[in-house]
Amino acid sequence: MSIKVIRPGMLSTVQDLGRYGMQKYGVIVSGAMDSFALRVANILVGNTEGEAALEITMIGSKLEFRENLLIAICGGNLSPTIDGHIIPQWRPVLVKKGCILSFGAVKSGCRVYLAISGGFDIPKIMDSQSTYLRAGIGGFHGRSLKEGDVLLVKAPSDLAVRRISCLFDRAGTNEVAASEWSVSQKIFPAYTLNPIIRAVRGGQFNWFTIESRKQFFEEEFLVTPQSDRMGYRLCGQQLQLSEPRELISEAVTAGTVQVPSGGNPIVLLADRQTIGGYPKIAQVATVDLPILAQVKPGDKVRFQEIQLEEAQELLQSRETVFQLLKQGVKLKESSFLGGFHCIELT
Amino acid sequence: MQMYPLGDSAIIVQFDNKITLDAHYKVRVLVDRLQGNSFKGMLEFVPALTTVTVYYNPLQLSYKEAYSALERIVSSLEATPMGAARTVEIPVCYGGEFGPDLEFVADHNGLTVDEVVQIHSGSEYLVYMIGFAPGFPYLGGMSENIQAPRRSSPRITIPAGTVGIAGMQTGIYPIETPGGWQLIGRTPEALFRPNESSPSLLQIGDIVRFRPILGKEYGVWKGRVK
């Protein structure tokens, strides 16, 4: 079982939930920028939540399916189509052999996750399938996808086999069939254009001038084109230390907002380095990292201060929603009404 | 010593606000302890120059709970100065295509090329921290007689294994990367070994010695290492 890359698009990489436990050796975490979308996509195709999926950035990817495969597309909306038919997101979709899935214009967000039932048949390096581009390890031969690559797919789980057979019956002569239910928008993170991102104070918050501290939580920042998976470089109010001070390099993590001497903050993300030496004015709440991951260059963000306890409570609530989602998907499966209701896409 | 949060899922333990041997030893004592006897919900730790950062799962532990668990460990530590973890010899082919800036470093310090090699390979270096890139060692102990400024314009790619000098620091690039250090040589040894259980050749607390080798030996070694 496999899919073939007809066109890789801007940046397409294999990512799972990241490579943990190796930061003490300087090995970065990597992983999906929007872990929420990745986890949901996997649940929908009957995979374990942390299975690797394709992270497709912005524009232009085109993939050929060489078997009947159950997929789910979650995250931003990059106009996925098959033969001109729009493919709905946030639900399981059966794609038949020979179909070509194309991503077009960016309608919302910045990156999308394509999970395939079974997951990709690629080796784990240091217990993760995530691509670490700089070191050339993990993912598909340690690199982003290129034209002509063939990605092998493992056999689907029993759960996925049942979904595939049900959707296959429904599809008839159509190339694609999707479940008629989808994940409720109510459980999504608040994906919006120019979002407000919640953050707690950073370790060196008090090093900054009172004005800069205020500006950080009040003003708008532009996400510049120099942003990538390593971090978002922001531009707006120049943030200043109240006196020149040097920080001794220490650990940084996803969502760390550090401020180099130029005064423009950088939010570190999935491919961040393990340690950094710039003062940290804030730390994005983990619960809001998926929202930030869907912000693209040219968009704007604002930060809203919350307390550490609140950040942890929000994360707990998100996890409860996840458990409900998993149960909900299971119920759909076993419903006496025949379980999987399907719509054909014509 | 103080402890403060790094966001909602990590705590930084800071032993000092300047880089000292004492802080380095404390970092290593805590790392030793965390390796063998961590607390439930702890995920991983990252030792640095004066700090150890401990990541925990916020779904299992609140900040307060993680703080107390970690505080119990930190407060029971015995501050015994630690000896070297081990001594690791790194073979280096100095100069030529592997070390295009060796002559610059010599000129800058009014030394001959041989003297620079002698001084660089005649010292012992302590690994204070691994980070920035996988397996990249922060080495302490370079002689100020061979210091050199960073290049005014950084190179776009520096091959893996290249040994460089920047200011009072010396180090080895484990993977190909851009960089502005003065390049004096290259080792055939792989500092980053992604397929081994400990992917970094060096670890915090190791003593490093550089051993000069000839180009011929470099080739043989490299052929063996892969």
Coordinates of C-alpha atoms in Angstrom, one line a residue:
Chain A
M1 CA 0.0 0.0 0.0
S2 CA 1.4 3.4 -0.9
I3 CA 0.8 6.9 -2.0
K4 CA 3.0 8.7 -4.6
V5 CA 4.0 12.3 -4.5
I6 CA 3.1 14.0 -7.8
R7 CA 4.0 17.4 -6.5
P8 CA 5.4 18.0 -3.0
G9 CA 4.1 21.6 -2.6
M10 CA 5.9 24.2 -0.5
L11 CA 6.9 22.0 2.4
S12 CA 5.5 18.6 3.2
T13 CA 7.0 16.5 6.0
V14 CA 6.1 13.4 8.0
Q15 CA 5.5 14.4 11.6
D16 CA 4.2 12.7 14.8
L17 CA 3.9 14.1 18.3
G18 CA 7.6 14.7 18.5
R19 CA 10.9 13.2 19.7
Y20 CA 11.1 13.4 23.5
G21 CA 13.7 12.4 26.0
M22 CA 16.6 13.4 23.8
Q23 CA 16.8 17.1 24.5
K24 CA 19.6 16.5 27.0
Y25 CA 21.7 15.5 24.0
G26 CA 20.8 18.6 22.0
V27 CA 18.3 16.7 19.9
I28 CA 15.3 18.9 19.2
V29 CA 11.7 17.7 19.7
S30 CA 10.2 18.4 16.2
G31 CA 6.7 17.0 15.6
A32 CA 3.5 18.4 14.3
M33 CA 3.1 22.2 14.7
D34 CA -0.6 21.7 15.3
S35 CA -0.7 18.6 17.5
F36 CA -4.5 18.9 18.0
A37 CA -5.2 18.5 14.3
L38 CA -2.8 15.6 14.1
R39 CA -4.4 13.7 17.0
V40 CA -7.9 14.2 15.7
A41 CA -7.0 13.1 12.2
N42 CA -5.5 9.9 13.6
I43 CA -8.6 9.2 15.7
L44 CA -10.8 9.5 12.6
V45 CA -8.9 6.9 10.6
G46 CA -8.6 4.4 13.5
N47 CA -4.9 5.0 14.3
T48 CA -3.4 5.6 17.6
E49 CA -3.3 9.4 18.3
G50 CA 0.4 9.8 18.0
E51 CA 0.8 8.0 14.6
A52 CA 2.8 10.0 12.0
A53 CA 0.8 12.0 9.4
L54 CA 1.8 14.3 6.6
E55 CA 2.1 17.9 7.5
I56 CA 1.4 19.9 4.4
T57 CA 2.2 23.6 4.5
M58 CA 0.4 26.4 2.5
I59 CA 0.2 25.4 -1.1
G60 CA 0.6 23.0 -4.0
S61 CA 0.8 19.4 -2.8
K62 CA -0.5 16.7 -5.1
L63 CA -0.7 13.0 -4.1
E64 CA -1.7 9.9 -6.0
F65 CA -3.4 7.1 -4.1
R66 CA -2.3 3.6 -5.2
E67 CA -4.8 1.7 -3.1
N68 CA -8.2 2.3 -1.5
L69 CA -7.2 4.3 1.6
L70 CA -9.1 5.8 4.5
I71 CA -7.9 9.3 5.2
A72 CA -8.7 12.3 7.3
I73 CA -7.7 15.9 6.6
C74 CA -7.6 18.2 9.7
G75 CA -6.1 21.6 10.5
G76 CA -6.2 24.6 8.1
N77 CA -8.3 24.6 5.0
L78 CA -6.0 24.4 1.9
S79 CA -8.9 23.5 -0.5
P80 CA -8.3 19.8 -0.9
T81 CA -10.0 18.3 -4.0
I82 CA -10.1 15.1 -6.0
D83 CA -10.9 15.6 -9.6
G84 CA -12.4 18.9 -8.8
H85 CA -14.6 17.6 -6.0
I86 CA -14.0 19.3 -2.7
I87 CA -13.0 16.9 0.0
P88 CA -14.6 17.6 3.4
Q89 CA -12.3 17.9 6.4
W90 CA -12.5 16.7 10.0
R91 CA -14.2 13.4 9.0
P92 CA -13.1 10.0 7.7
V93 CA -13.0 9.8 3.9
L94 CA -12.4 6.8 1.7
V95 CA -10.3 7.6 -1.4
K96 CA -10.2 4.9 -4.1
K97 CA -7.2 3.6 -5.9
G98 CA -5.9 5.9 -8.7
C99 CA -7.3 9.1 -7.3
I100 CA -5.2 12.3 -7.1
L101 CA -5.6 14.5 -4.1
S102 CA -4.6 18.1 -4.7
F103 CA -4.3 21.0 -2.3
G104 CA -5.1 24.5 -3.7
A105 CA -5.7 27.9 -2.3
V106 CA -5.3 28.7 1.4
K107 CA -8.8 29.4 2.7
S108 CA -7.9 29.4 6.3
G109 CA -4.9 28.4 8.5
C110 CA -1.5 27.5 7.3
R111 CA -1.0 23.8 7.5
V112 CA -3.0 20.7 7.2
Y113 CA -2.6 17.1 8.5
L114 CA -3.3 14.2 6.3
A115 CA -3.6 11.0 8.4
I116 CA -3.9 7.6 6.6
S117 CA -5.3 4.5 8.2
G118 CA -2.4 2.3 9.2
G119 CA 0.1 5.1 9.2
F120 CA 3.3 5.3 7.3
D121 CA 5.7 2.4 7.1
I122 CA 8.9 4.3 7.9
P123 CA 11.4 3.5 10.7
K124 CA 11.4 5.3 14.0
I125 CA 14.6 7.1 14.9
M126 CA 15.0 7.7 18.6
D127 CA 11.5 6.5 19.1
S128 CA 9.8 9.0 16.7
Q129 CA 8.9 9.3 13.0
S130 CA 9.1 13.0 13.0
T131 CA 11.3 14.7 10.4
Y132 CA 14.3 16.6 11.8
L133 CA 15.3 18.5 8.7
R134 CA 18.5 20.0 9.9
A135 CA 20.0 16.7 11.0
G136 CA 18.6 14.8 8.1
I137 CA 16.9 12.1 10.2
G138 CA 13.4 10.8 10.8
G139 CA 10.4 11.0 8.5
F140 CA 10.9 10.2 4.9
H141 CA 14.7 9.8 4.6
G142 CA 15.2 12.8 6.9
R143 CA 13.9 15.3 4.4
S144 CA 10.8 17.0 3.1
L145 CA 8.9 15.2 0.3
K146 CA 10.0 15.4 -3.3
E147 CA 8.3 14.7 -6.6
G148 CA 8.2 11.0 -7.3
D149 CA 8.6 9.8 -3.7
V150 CA 6.5 6.7 -2.8
L151 CA 5.4 6.5 0.8
L152 CA 4.6 3.0 2.0
V153 CA 1.5 2.7 4.2
K154 CA 1.0 0.0 6.9
A155 CA -2.1 -2.2 7.0
P156 CA -5.1 -0.5 8.5
S157 CA -6.4 -1.4 12.0
D158 CA -9.5 -3.7 12.3
L159 CA -11.4 -0.6 13.2
A160 CA -10.3 1.2 10.0
V161 CA -11.0 -2.0 7.9
R162 CA -14.7 -1.8 9.1
R163 CA -14.9 1.9 8.2
I164 CA -13.3 1.3 4.8
S165 CA -15.7 -1.5 3.9
C166 CA -18.7 0.5 5.0
L167 CA -17.7 3.6 3.1
F168 CA -16.7 1.4 0.1
D169 CA -20.3 0.1 -0.1
R170 CA -21.6 3.6 0.1
A171 CA -19.2 4.9 -2.6
G172 CA -20.7 2.8 -5.4
T173 CA -19.1 4.0 -8.5
N174 CA -17.9 7.2 -7.0
E175 CA -14.2 7.8 -6.3
V176 CA -14.6 9.1 -2.9
A177 CA -17.0 8.7 0.1
A178 CA -17.0 10.5 3.4
S179 CA -18.9 10.0 6.6
E180 CA -21.9 12.3 6.9
W181 CA -20.8 13.3 10.4
S182 CA -17.8 15.3 11.2
V183 CA -16.0 16.5 14.3
S184 CA -18.0 19.4 15.9
Q185 CA -16.5 22.8 15.4
K186 CA -17.3 23.4 19.1
I187 CA -14.4 21.3 20.2
F188 CA -11.8 22.9 17.9
P189 CA -9.3 25.3 19.2
A190 CA -10.5 28.8 18.4
Y191 CA -8.8 28.9 15.0
T192 CA -9.3 32.5 13.8
L193 CA -7.5 35.0 11.6
N194 CA -5.3 37.3 13.7
P195 CA -6.0 35.4 16.9
I196 CA -5.5 36.3 20.5
I197 CA -3.0 33.9 22.0
R198 CA -2.9 33.3 25.7
A199 CA 0.4 33.4 27.4
V200 CA 2.0 33.4 30.9
R201 CA 4.9 35.5 32.0
G202 CA 8.4 34.4 31.0
G203 CA 11.3 33.8 33.3
Q204 CA 12.8 37.2 32.5
F205 CA 9.5 39.2 32.2
N206 CA 10.7 41.6 34.9
W207 CA 13.9 42.4 33.0
F208 CA 11.9 44.4 30.5
T209 CA 10.8 48.0 30.9
I210 CA 7.4 48.5 32.4
E211 CA 6.3 50.0 29.0
S212 CA 7.6 46.9 27.1
R213 CA 5.8 44.5 29.5
K214 CA 2.6 46.4 28.9
Q215 CA 3.1 46.6 25.1
F216 CA 3.7 42.9 24.8
F217 CA 0.2 42.1 26.2
E218 CA -1.6 45.0 24.6
E219 CA -0.2 45.6 21.1
E220 CA -0.5 43.7 17.9
F221 CA 2.4 41.9 16.3
L222 CA 2.9 41.0 12.7
V223 CA 4.1 37.5 11.8
T224 CA 7.0 38.1 9.3
P225 CA 8.0 36.0 6.3
Q226 CA 11.1 34.9 8.2
S227 CA 8.9 32.6 10.2
D228 CA 9.1 28.8 9.9
R229 CA 8.8 25.6 11.9
M230 CA 11.6 26.7 14.2
G231 CA 9.9 29.8 15.2
Y232 CA 7.8 32.8 14.3
R233 CA 9.6 36.1 14.0
L234 CA 7.3 38.9 15.1
C235 CA 7.4 42.6 14.3
G236 CA 5.7 45.4 16.2
Q237 CA 6.6 47.3 19.3
Q238 CA 10.4 47.0 20.0
L239 CA 10.6 45.5 23.4
Q240 CA 13.5 46.8 25.6
L241 CA 15.3 45.6 28.7
S242 CA 15.3 48.2 31.5
E243 CA 19.1 47.7 31.6
P244 CA 21.5 45.7 29.5
R245 CA 21.8 42.2 30.9
E246 CA 23.0 38.9 29.5
L247 CA 21.2 35.6 30.1
I248 CA 23.2 32.4 30.6
S249 CA 21.8 30.0 28.0
E250 CA 19.1 27.7 29.5
A251 CA 16.4 25.5 28.2
V252 CA 13.7 26.9 25.9
T253 CA 10.5 25.1 24.8
A254 CA 7.6 25.3 22.4
G255 CA 5.9 28.6 22.8
T256 CA 8.9 30.4 24.5
V257 CA 8.8 34.0 23.5
Q258 CA 12.4 35.3 23.5
V259 CA 13.5 38.8 22.7
P260 CA 16.9 39.4 21.0
S261 CA 18.6 42.7 21.4
G262 CA 16.8 44.1 18.3
G263 CA 13.6 44.1 20.3
N264 CA 11.5 42.0 18.0
P265 CA 10.1 38.9 19.7
I266 CA 10.5 35.3 18.4
V267 CA 8.1 32.6 19.4
L268 CA 9.8 29.2 19.3
L269 CA 7.9 26.3 17.9
A270 CA 8.2 22.7 16.9
D271 CA 11.8 22.8 15.5
R272 CA 13.1 25.0 18.2
Q273 CA 16.6 24.5 19.5
T274 CA 16.9 22.9 23.0
I275 CA 18.6 25.8 24.7
G276 CA 18.6 29.6 24.1
G277 CA 20.3 32.6 25.5
Y278 CA 17.8 35.5 24.9
P279 CA 15.6 36.8 27.7
K280 CA 12.1 35.3 27.7
I281 CA 9.3 37.8 28.1
A282 CA 6.5 35.2 27.9
Q283 CA 5.5 31.6 27.3
V284 CA 2.5 30.7 25.1
A285 CA 0.0 28.5 26.9
T286 CA 0.4 24.9 25.5
V287 CA -3.4 24.8 24.8
D288 CA -3.0 27.7 22.3
L289 CA 0.0 26.4 20.4
P290 CA -2.3 24.7 17.7
I291 CA -3.9 28.1 17.1
L292 CA -0.5 29.7 16.7
A293 CA 0.6 26.9 14.4
Q294 CA -2.2 27.9 11.9
V295 CA -1.1 31.6 11.8
K296 CA 0.8 32.4 8.6
P297 CA 3.3 35.1 7.6
G298 CA 1.4 38.4 7.1
D299 CA -1.2 37.5 9.8
K300 CA -1.2 39.4 13.1
V301 CA -1.3 38.1 16.7
R302 CA -2.0 39.6 20.1
F303 CA -1.1 38.1 23.4
Q304 CA -3.3 37.9 26.5
E305 CA -1.8 37.3 29.9
I306 CA -3.1 34.4 31.9
Q307 CA -1.9 32.7 35.1
L308 CA 0.0 29.5 35.1
E309 CA -2.8 27.7 36.9
E310 CA -5.3 28.8 34.3
A311 CA -3.1 27.6 31.5
Q312 CA -2.9 24.1 33.1
E313 CA -6.7 24.0 33.7
L314 CA -7.4 25.0 30.0
L315 CA -5.1 22.1 29.0
Q316 CA -7.0 19.7 31.3
S317 CA -10.4 20.8 29.7
R318 CA -9.0 20.3 26.2
E319 CA -8.0 16.8 27.2
T320 CA -11.5 16.0 28.5
V321 CA -12.9 17.1 25.2
F322 CA -10.5 14.7 23.5
Q323 CA -11.8 11.8 25.6
L324 CA -15.4 12.8 24.6
L325 CA -14.4 13.0 21.0
K326 CA -12.9 9.5 21.1
Q327 CA -16.1 8.1 22.7
G328 CA -18.2 9.9 20.2
V329 CA -16.3 8.4 17.3
K330 CA -16.7 5.0 18.9
L331 CA -20.4 5.5 19.3
K332 CA -20.8 6.4 15.6
E333 CA -19.2 3.1 14.8
S334 CA -21.5 0.9 16.9
S335 CA -24.8 2.8 16.5
F336 CA -27.7 0.5 15.7
L337 CA -28.7 2.7 12.9
G338 CA -25.9 1.1 10.9
G339 CA -23.1 3.1 12.3
F340 CA -21.4 4.8 9.5
H341 CA -23.6 7.0 7.6
C342 CA -22.0 8.0 4.4
I343 CA -22.4 10.7 1.8
E344 CA -21.2 10.2 -1.7
L345 CA -19.3 13.1 -3.3
T346 CA -20.5 13.6 -6.8
Chain B
M1 CA 19.4 28.1 44.2
Q2 CA 16.0 29.1 42.8
M3 CA 13.2 27.4 40.9
Y4 CA 10.9 29.0 38.5
P5 CA 8.4 27.9 35.7
L6 CA 9.2 27.6 32.0
G7 CA 5.6 27.9 30.9
D8 CA 2.9 25.4 31.9
S9 CA 5.0 22.2 31.6
A10 CA 8.5 22.7 32.8
I11 CA 10.5 24.0 35.8
I12 CA 13.9 25.5 35.7
V13 CA 16.3 24.9 38.6
Q14 CA 19.0 27.5 38.7
F15 CA 22.0 27.0 40.9
D16 CA 23.8 30.2 40.2
N17 CA 23.6 33.4 38.1
K18 CA 27.1 33.1 36.8
I19 CA 29.0 30.2 35.2
T20 CA 31.1 28.5 37.9
L21 CA 32.5 25.1 38.4
D22 CA 30.5 24.8 41.5
A23 CA 27.2 25.4 39.6
H24 CA 28.4 22.8 37.0
Y25 CA 28.9 20.2 39.7
K26 CA 25.5 20.9 41.2
V27 CA 23.9 20.5 37.7
R28 CA 25.6 17.1 37.4
V29 CA 24.6 15.9 40.8
L30 CA 21.0 16.8 40.1
V31 CA 21.2 15.1 36.6
D32 CA 22.6 12.0 38.2
R33 CA 19.7 11.9 40.7
L34 CA 17.0 12.6 38.0
Q35 CA 18.4 9.8 35.8
G36 CA 18.1 7.1 38.5
N37 CA 15.2 8.4 40.5
S38 CA 12.8 10.8 38.9
F39 CA 9.3 11.6 40.1
K40 CA 6.0 10.4 38.6
G41 CA 4.9 12.6 35.7
M42 CA 8.4 13.8 34.9
L43 CA 9.1 13.6 31.2
E44 CA 12.7 14.6 30.6
F45 CA 15.4 17.0 31.8
V46 CA 17.8 19.4 30.0
P47 CA 21.0 20.3 31.8
A48 CA 22.6 23.6 30.9
L49 CA 25.5 25.8 32.2
T50 CA 23.9 26.7 35.5
T51 CA 20.5 25.2 35.3
V52 CA 18.6 22.0 34.9
T53 CA 15.2 22.2 33.3
V54 CA 12.7 19.5 34.1
Y55 CA 9.7 18.8 31.9
Y56 CA 6.6 17.3 33.4
N57 CA 3.2 16.2 32.1
P58 CA 0.7 19.0 33.2
L59 CA -2.2 16.5 32.8
Q60 CA -0.7 14.4 35.6
L61 CA 0.8 17.1 37.8
S62 CA 0.0 20.7 38.5
Y63 CA 2.9 23.2 38.7
K64 CA 2.7 23.2 42.5
E65 CA 2.8 19.4 42.7
A66 CA 5.7 19.2 40.2
Y67 CA 7.5 22.0 42.2
S68 CA 7.2 20.1 45.5
A69 CA 8.3 16.8 44.0
L70 CA 11.3 18.5 42.4
E71 CA 12.1 20.5 45.5
R72 CA 12.2 17.4 47.6
I73 CA 14.8 15.9 45.2
V74 CA 16.9 19.1 45.0
S75 CA 16.9 19.8 48.8
S76 CA 18.2 16.3 49.5
L77 CA 21.1 16.6 47.1
E78 CA 24.6 16.3 48.6
A79 CA 26.9 18.9 47.1
T80 CA 29.9 16.7 46.5
P81 CA 32.2 18.0 43.8
M82 CA 32.3 15.5 41.0
G83 CA 35.3 14.2 39.1
A84 CA 35.3 13.9 35.4
A85 CA 32.7 11.6 33.9
R86 CA 35.4 10.2 31.6
T87 CA 38.1 11.4 29.2
V88 CA 37.3 11.3 25.5
E89 CA 40.0 11.7 22.9
I90 CA 38.9 13.4 19.7
P91 CA 41.3 12.9 16.7
V92 CA 41.6 16.1 14.7
C93 CA 43.2 16.7 11.3
Y94 CA 44.3 20.4 11.7
G95 CA 44.7 22.9 8.8
G96 CA 44.5 22.4 5.1
E97 CA 41.0 22.0 3.6
F98 CA 39.7 20.9 7.0
G99 CA 40.9 24.0 8.8
P100 CA 41.0 26.9 6.4
D101 CA 41.3 29.5 9.2
L102 CA 44.2 27.9 11.1
E103 CA 46.6 30.4 9.6
F104 CA 44.4 33.3 10.5
V105 CA 44.2 32.1 14.1
A106 CA 48.0 31.8 14.2
D107 CA 48.6 35.3 12.6
H108 CA 46.0 36.8 14.9
N109 CA 47.9 35.6 18.0
G110 CA 51.4 36.0 16.6
L111 CA 52.0 32.3 16.7
T112 CA 53.0 29.7 14.1
V113 CA 50.5 27.2 12.9
D114 CA 52.2 24.4 14.8
E115 CA 52.1 26.4 18.0
V116 CA 48.3 26.8 17.7
V117 CA 47.9 23.1 17.1
Q118 CA 50.1 22.4 20.1
I119 CA 48.2 24.7 22.4
H120 CA 44.8 23.5 21.2
S121 CA 45.6 19.9 21.5
G122 CA 47.6 20.3 24.6
S123 CA 44.8 21.4 26.8
E124 CA 42.0 19.6 28.6
Y125 CA 38.5 20.7 28.0
L126 CA 35.4 20.2 30.3
V127 CA 32.0 19.6 28.6
Y128 CA 29.8 22.1 30.4
M129 CA 26.7 21.4 28.3
I130 CA 25.4 19.7 25.2
G131 CA 23.0 21.7 23.0
F132 CA 22.4 24.2 20.2
A133 CA 22.8 21.3 17.8
P134 CA 22.6 17.6 18.6
G135 CA 25.8 16.5 20.3
F136 CA 27.3 20.0 20.2
P137 CA 29.6 20.4 23.3
Y138 CA 30.1 23.7 25.1
L139 CA 33.8 23.3 26.1
G140 CA 35.5 25.2 28.9
G141 CA 39.3 25.5 29.2
M142 CA 40.6 27.0 26.0
S143 CA 43.9 28.9 26.3
E144 CA 43.4 32.7 25.7
N145 CA 46.6 32.5 23.6
I146 CA 44.7 31.1 20.7
Q147 CA 41.5 33.1 20.9
A148 CA 40.1 34.6 17.7
P149 CA 37.1 36.8 16.7
R150 CA 34.2 35.4 14.8
R151 CA 34.3 35.8 11.0
S152 CA 32.7 39.0 9.8
S153 CA 30.5 37.1 7.4
P154 CA 29.5 33.6 8.4
R155 CA 30.0 30.6 6.1
I156 CA 26.8 29.2 4.6
T157 CA 27.8 25.6 5.3
I158 CA 30.3 24.1 7.7
P159 CA 30.8 20.4 7.4
A160 CA 30.0 18.0 10.2
G161 CA 33.0 17.3 12.5
T162 CA 34.6 20.7 11.9
V163 CA 36.5 22.1 14.9
G164 CA 36.3 25.9 15.4
I165 CA 37.2 28.8 17.6
A166 CA 35.1 31.8 18.4
G167 CA 36.4 34.2 21.0
M168 CA 37.5 32.2 24.0
Q169 CA 35.5 29.2 23.0
T170 CA 36.3 26.1 21.0
G171 CA 33.8 23.5 19.8
I172 CA 32.9 20.9 17.2
Y173 CA 30.0 21.1 14.8
P174 CA 28.2 17.7 14.9
I175 CA 26.0 18.4 11.9
E176 CA 26.4 20.5 8.8
T177 CA 25.3 24.0 9.6
P178 CA 26.0 27.6 8.8
G179 CA 28.3 29.4 11.2
G180 CA 30.8 32.2 11.8
W181 CA 33.5 30.4 13.8
Q182 CA 37.2 30.2 12.7
L183 CA 37.7 26.7 11.4
I184 CA 40.9 25.1 12.4
G185 CA 40.4 21.4 11.7
R186 CA 38.1 18.5 11.4
T187 CA 37.5 15.2 13.2
P188 CA 36.5 12.0 11.5
E189 CA 34.6 11.0 14.7
A190 CA 30.8 11.3 14.6
L191 CA 29.6 13.4 17.4
F192 CA 26.0 12.8 16.6
R193 CA 24.9 9.2 16.3
P194 CA 21.2 9.1 15.7
N195 CA 21.0 5.3 15.7
E196 CA 22.6 4.7 19.1
S197 CA 20.9 4.7 22.5
S198 CA 23.0 7.7 23.5
P199 CA 23.0 9.8 20.4
S200 CA 25.7 12.2 21.6
L201 CA 29.3 11.0 21.7
L202 CA 30.0 13.5 24.5
Q203 CA 28.1 14.2 27.6
I204 CA 28.1 16.8 30.3
G205 CA 31.1 16.4 32.6
D206 CA 33.3 14.6 30.1
I207 CA 36.9 15.8 29.6
V208 CA 37.9 16.2 26.0
R209 CA 41.4 16.0 24.6
F210 CA 42.1 16.7 20.9
R211 CA 44.8 14.5 19.3
P212 CA 46.3 15.8 16.0
I213 CA 46.2 13.3 13.2
L214 CA 47.4 13.4 9.5
G215 CA 45.1 13.6 6.5
K216 CA 45.9 10.0 5.7
E217 CA 44.8 8.8 9.1
Y218 CA 41.6 10.9 8.8
G219 CA 40.7 9.1 5.5
V220 CA 41.2 5.7 7.0
W221 CA 39.2 6.6 10.1
K222 CA 36.4 8.2 8.2
G223 CA 36.3 5.1 5.9
R224 CA 35.8 2.9 9.0
V225 CA 33.3 5.2 10.7
K226 CA 31.3 5.5 7.5

